[in-house]
Coordinates of C-alpha atoms in Angstrom, one line a residue:
M2 CA 42.2 -20.0 -43.4
T3 CA 43.0 -22.9 -41.0
T4 CA 40.0 -24.2 -39.1
L5 CA 39.0 -26.6 -36.4
L6 CA 35.9 -28.5 -37.4
L7 CA 33.6 -30.1 -34.9
S8 CA 30.7 -32.4 -35.9
I9 CA 28.1 -32.0 -33.2
M10 CA 24.4 -32.2 -32.9
F11 CA 23.6 -30.0 -29.8
A12 CA 25.2 -28.2 -27.0
V13 CA 24.5 -27.3 -23.4
S14 CA 22.3 -25.0 -21.7
A15 CA 22.8 -21.2 -21.5
S16 CA 26.2 -20.0 -20.3
A17 CA 27.8 -16.5 -20.1
Y18 CA 29.5 -15.2 -23.2
D19 CA 30.5 -11.9 -24.6
V20 CA 29.6 -12.0 -28.2
E21 CA 28.2 -14.3 -30.9
V22 CA 29.7 -14.4 -34.4
D23 CA 28.3 -16.8 -37.1
G24 CA 26.6 -18.9 -34.5
I25 CA 29.7 -19.4 -32.4
Y26 CA 29.9 -17.8 -28.9
Y27 CA 33.1 -16.1 -27.6
N28 CA 34.6 -14.4 -24.6
Y29 CA 37.1 -11.7 -24.9
L30 CA 40.4 -12.7 -23.3
S31 CA 42.4 -9.6 -24.1
E32 CA 42.4 -6.8 -26.8
K33 CA 43.6 -9.3 -29.3
D34 CA 42.3 -12.7 -28.3
V35 CA 38.9 -14.5 -27.7
E36 CA 37.9 -17.9 -26.4
V37 CA 35.1 -20.1 -27.7
K38 CA 32.4 -20.6 -25.0
S39 CA 29.0 -22.3 -24.9
G40 CA 26.1 -20.1 -25.7
D41 CA 22.3 -19.7 -25.3
N42 CA 21.3 -21.6 -28.4
K43 CA 22.1 -25.2 -29.2
Y44 CA 24.9 -25.9 -31.6
T45 CA 23.8 -28.0 -34.6
G46 CA 25.4 -29.7 -37.5
D47 CA 29.1 -28.8 -38.3
V48 CA 30.6 -26.0 -36.3
V49 CA 33.8 -24.5 -37.8
I50 CA 36.0 -22.7 -35.3
P51 CA 38.3 -20.2 -37.2
L52 CA 41.8 -19.1 -36.1
S53 CA 40.6 -15.5 -36.1
V54 CA 37.3 -13.7 -36.1
V55 CA 36.2 -10.1 -36.8
I56 CA 34.2 -8.3 -34.2
N57 CA 33.1 -4.8 -34.8
E58 CA 35.7 -4.4 -37.6
K59 CA 38.6 -5.6 -35.4
E60 CA 40.3 -9.0 -35.8
Y61 CA 40.8 -11.2 -32.8
S62 CA 42.7 -14.5 -32.6
V63 CA 40.8 -17.4 -31.4
T64 CA 43.3 -18.7 -28.9
S65 CA 41.4 -21.3 -27.0
I66 CA 38.2 -23.3 -26.7
G67 CA 36.9 -22.9 -23.1
D68 CA 36.5 -25.8 -20.7
Y69 CA 33.1 -27.3 -21.2
A70 CA 32.4 -25.1 -24.3
F71 CA 30.7 -28.3 -25.8
Y72 CA 30.0 -30.2 -22.6
G73 CA 26.9 -32.2 -23.0
C74 CA 27.1 -32.4 -26.7
N75 CA 26.2 -36.1 -26.6
S76 CA 26.4 -36.3 -30.5
L77 CA 29.9 -35.0 -30.7
K78 CA 31.5 -37.8 -32.5
T79 CA 34.1 -36.4 -35.0
L80 CA 36.8 -33.7 -34.6
Y81 CA 38.8 -32.3 -37.4
Y82 CA 41.6 -30.8 -35.5
D83 CA 43.8 -28.4 -37.5
S84 CA 44.8 -25.7 -35.0
S85 CA 47.5 -25.2 -32.4
V86 CA 44.7 -24.3 -30.0
N87 CA 44.2 -26.9 -27.2
P88 CA 40.5 -27.9 -27.7
K89 CA 39.8 -28.5 -24.0
I90 CA 36.7 -30.4 -25.0
N91 CA 34.8 -32.9 -22.9
S92 CA 36.3 -35.4 -25.4
D93 CA 35.2 -38.7 -23.8
L94 CA 32.4 -38.7 -26.4
L95 CA 34.7 -38.5 -29.5
S96 CA 35.1 -41.6 -31.6
E97 CA 36.9 -40.2 -34.6
L98 CA 39.9 -37.8 -34.8
Y99 CA 41.4 -36.3 -37.9
I100 CA 44.6 -34.3 -37.4
G101 CA 45.0 -31.7 -40.0
D102 CA 47.8 -30.3 -42.1
N103 CA 48.9 -27.6 -39.6
I104 CA 49.7 -30.0 -36.7
S105 CA 53.2 -31.4 -36.3
I106 CA 53.1 -32.7 -32.8
V107 CA 50.1 -34.5 -31.3
Y108 CA 49.9 -33.8 -27.5
D109 CA 47.8 -35.7 -25.0
Y110 CA 44.7 -33.4 -25.5
F111 CA 42.7 -36.5 -26.4
N112 CA 43.8 -38.9 -23.7
S113 CA 40.4 -39.3 -22.2
S114 CA 38.7 -40.0 -25.5
K115 CA 37.4 -43.4 -26.5
L116 CA 38.6 -42.9 -30.0
T117 CA 38.1 -45.8 -32.5
K118 CA 39.5 -44.1 -35.5
I119 CA 42.5 -41.7 -35.8
V120 CA 43.9 -40.2 -39.1
L121 CA 47.3 -38.4 -39.0
V122 CA 48.2 -36.3 -42.0
K123 CA 51.7 -36.0 -43.5
N124 CA 53.0 -33.2 -41.4
V125 CA 52.7 -35.0 -38.1
T126 CA 56.3 -35.7 -36.9
Q127 CA 55.6 -36.7 -33.2
V128 CA 52.9 -38.3 -31.1
R129 CA 53.5 -37.7 -27.5
A130 CA 53.2 -40.3 -24.6
N131 CA 49.6 -41.1 -23.6
A132 CA 48.2 -39.1 -26.5
F133 CA 45.5 -41.7 -27.0
K134 CA 45.8 -43.8 -23.8
N135 CA 42.1 -44.4 -23.3
S136 CA 41.2 -45.0 -26.9
Q137 CA 39.7 -48.2 -28.3
I138 CA 41.5 -48.1 -31.6
E139 CA 40.0 -50.0 -34.5
E140 CA 41.7 -47.9 -37.3
F141 CA 44.9 -45.8 -37.2
T142 CA 45.9 -44.1 -40.5
V143 CA 49.2 -42.4 -41.2
T144 CA 49.2 -40.6 -44.5
G145 CA 52.7 -39.1 -44.5
E146 CA 55.6 -40.8 -46.3
E147 CA 57.7 -40.5 -43.1
P148 CA 56.0 -42.1 -40.1
P149 CA 55.9 -39.9 -37.0
Y150 CA 58.0 -40.7 -34.0
M151 CA 55.7 -42.4 -31.5
Y152 CA 56.6 -41.9 -27.8
T153 CA 56.2 -44.8 -25.5
N154 CA 52.7 -45.5 -24.2
V155 CA 51.0 -43.5 -27.0
F156 CA 48.0 -45.9 -26.7
G157 CA 48.4 -46.6 -22.9
T158 CA 47.9 -50.3 -22.2
Q159 CA 45.1 -51.0 -24.7
D160 CA 45.2 -54.2 -26.9
L161 CA 46.0 -53.2 -30.4
S162 CA 46.0 -56.8 -31.9
K163 CA 42.6 -56.2 -33.6
A164 CA 43.4 -52.6 -34.8
T165 CA 44.1 -51.9 -38.4
L166 CA 47.0 -49.8 -39.3
Y167 CA 46.9 -47.9 -42.7
V168 CA 50.1 -46.4 -44.1
P169 CA 51.2 -45.4 -47.6
E170 CA 51.8 -48.4 -49.8
S171 CA 55.5 -47.3 -50.1
K172 CA 55.9 -47.9 -46.4
T173 CA 54.2 -51.2 -45.8
E174 CA 57.4 -52.9 -45.0

């Protein structure tokens, strides 16, 4: 099962939600889909957001993470992103981003983040313009043998002269 893993320490105050499953709060969007929401308890530790969840013996697709679902999670530092779901997270607190095996195109979902470390796996083929425009990149790792196509202004106007780029040894030239 593909997952989205968020490392967080705590979440926001109470918010409306329809159901809680394994410590994650959801709202029904349709007869097939649910959205992650904030809940009445504080999220702690690692939170794994699955692509689907079973509620009352019926499987629902997790199709989105609601705006502000993790708003106020001041310890949200690392996101393991391996889902086509737009995380819609107050991501200005993120410092590290790991793009998982199921992502081929990186969109600008994280353009407000102050990311210092980004790791792209082998399946990423494109990184769209402004994807990391407000980052403060110190480390950027590409694990695939074929580097992804990088649109212009992927990193906005930041100075990358002190950043370290890691690539497979066979691609160092």
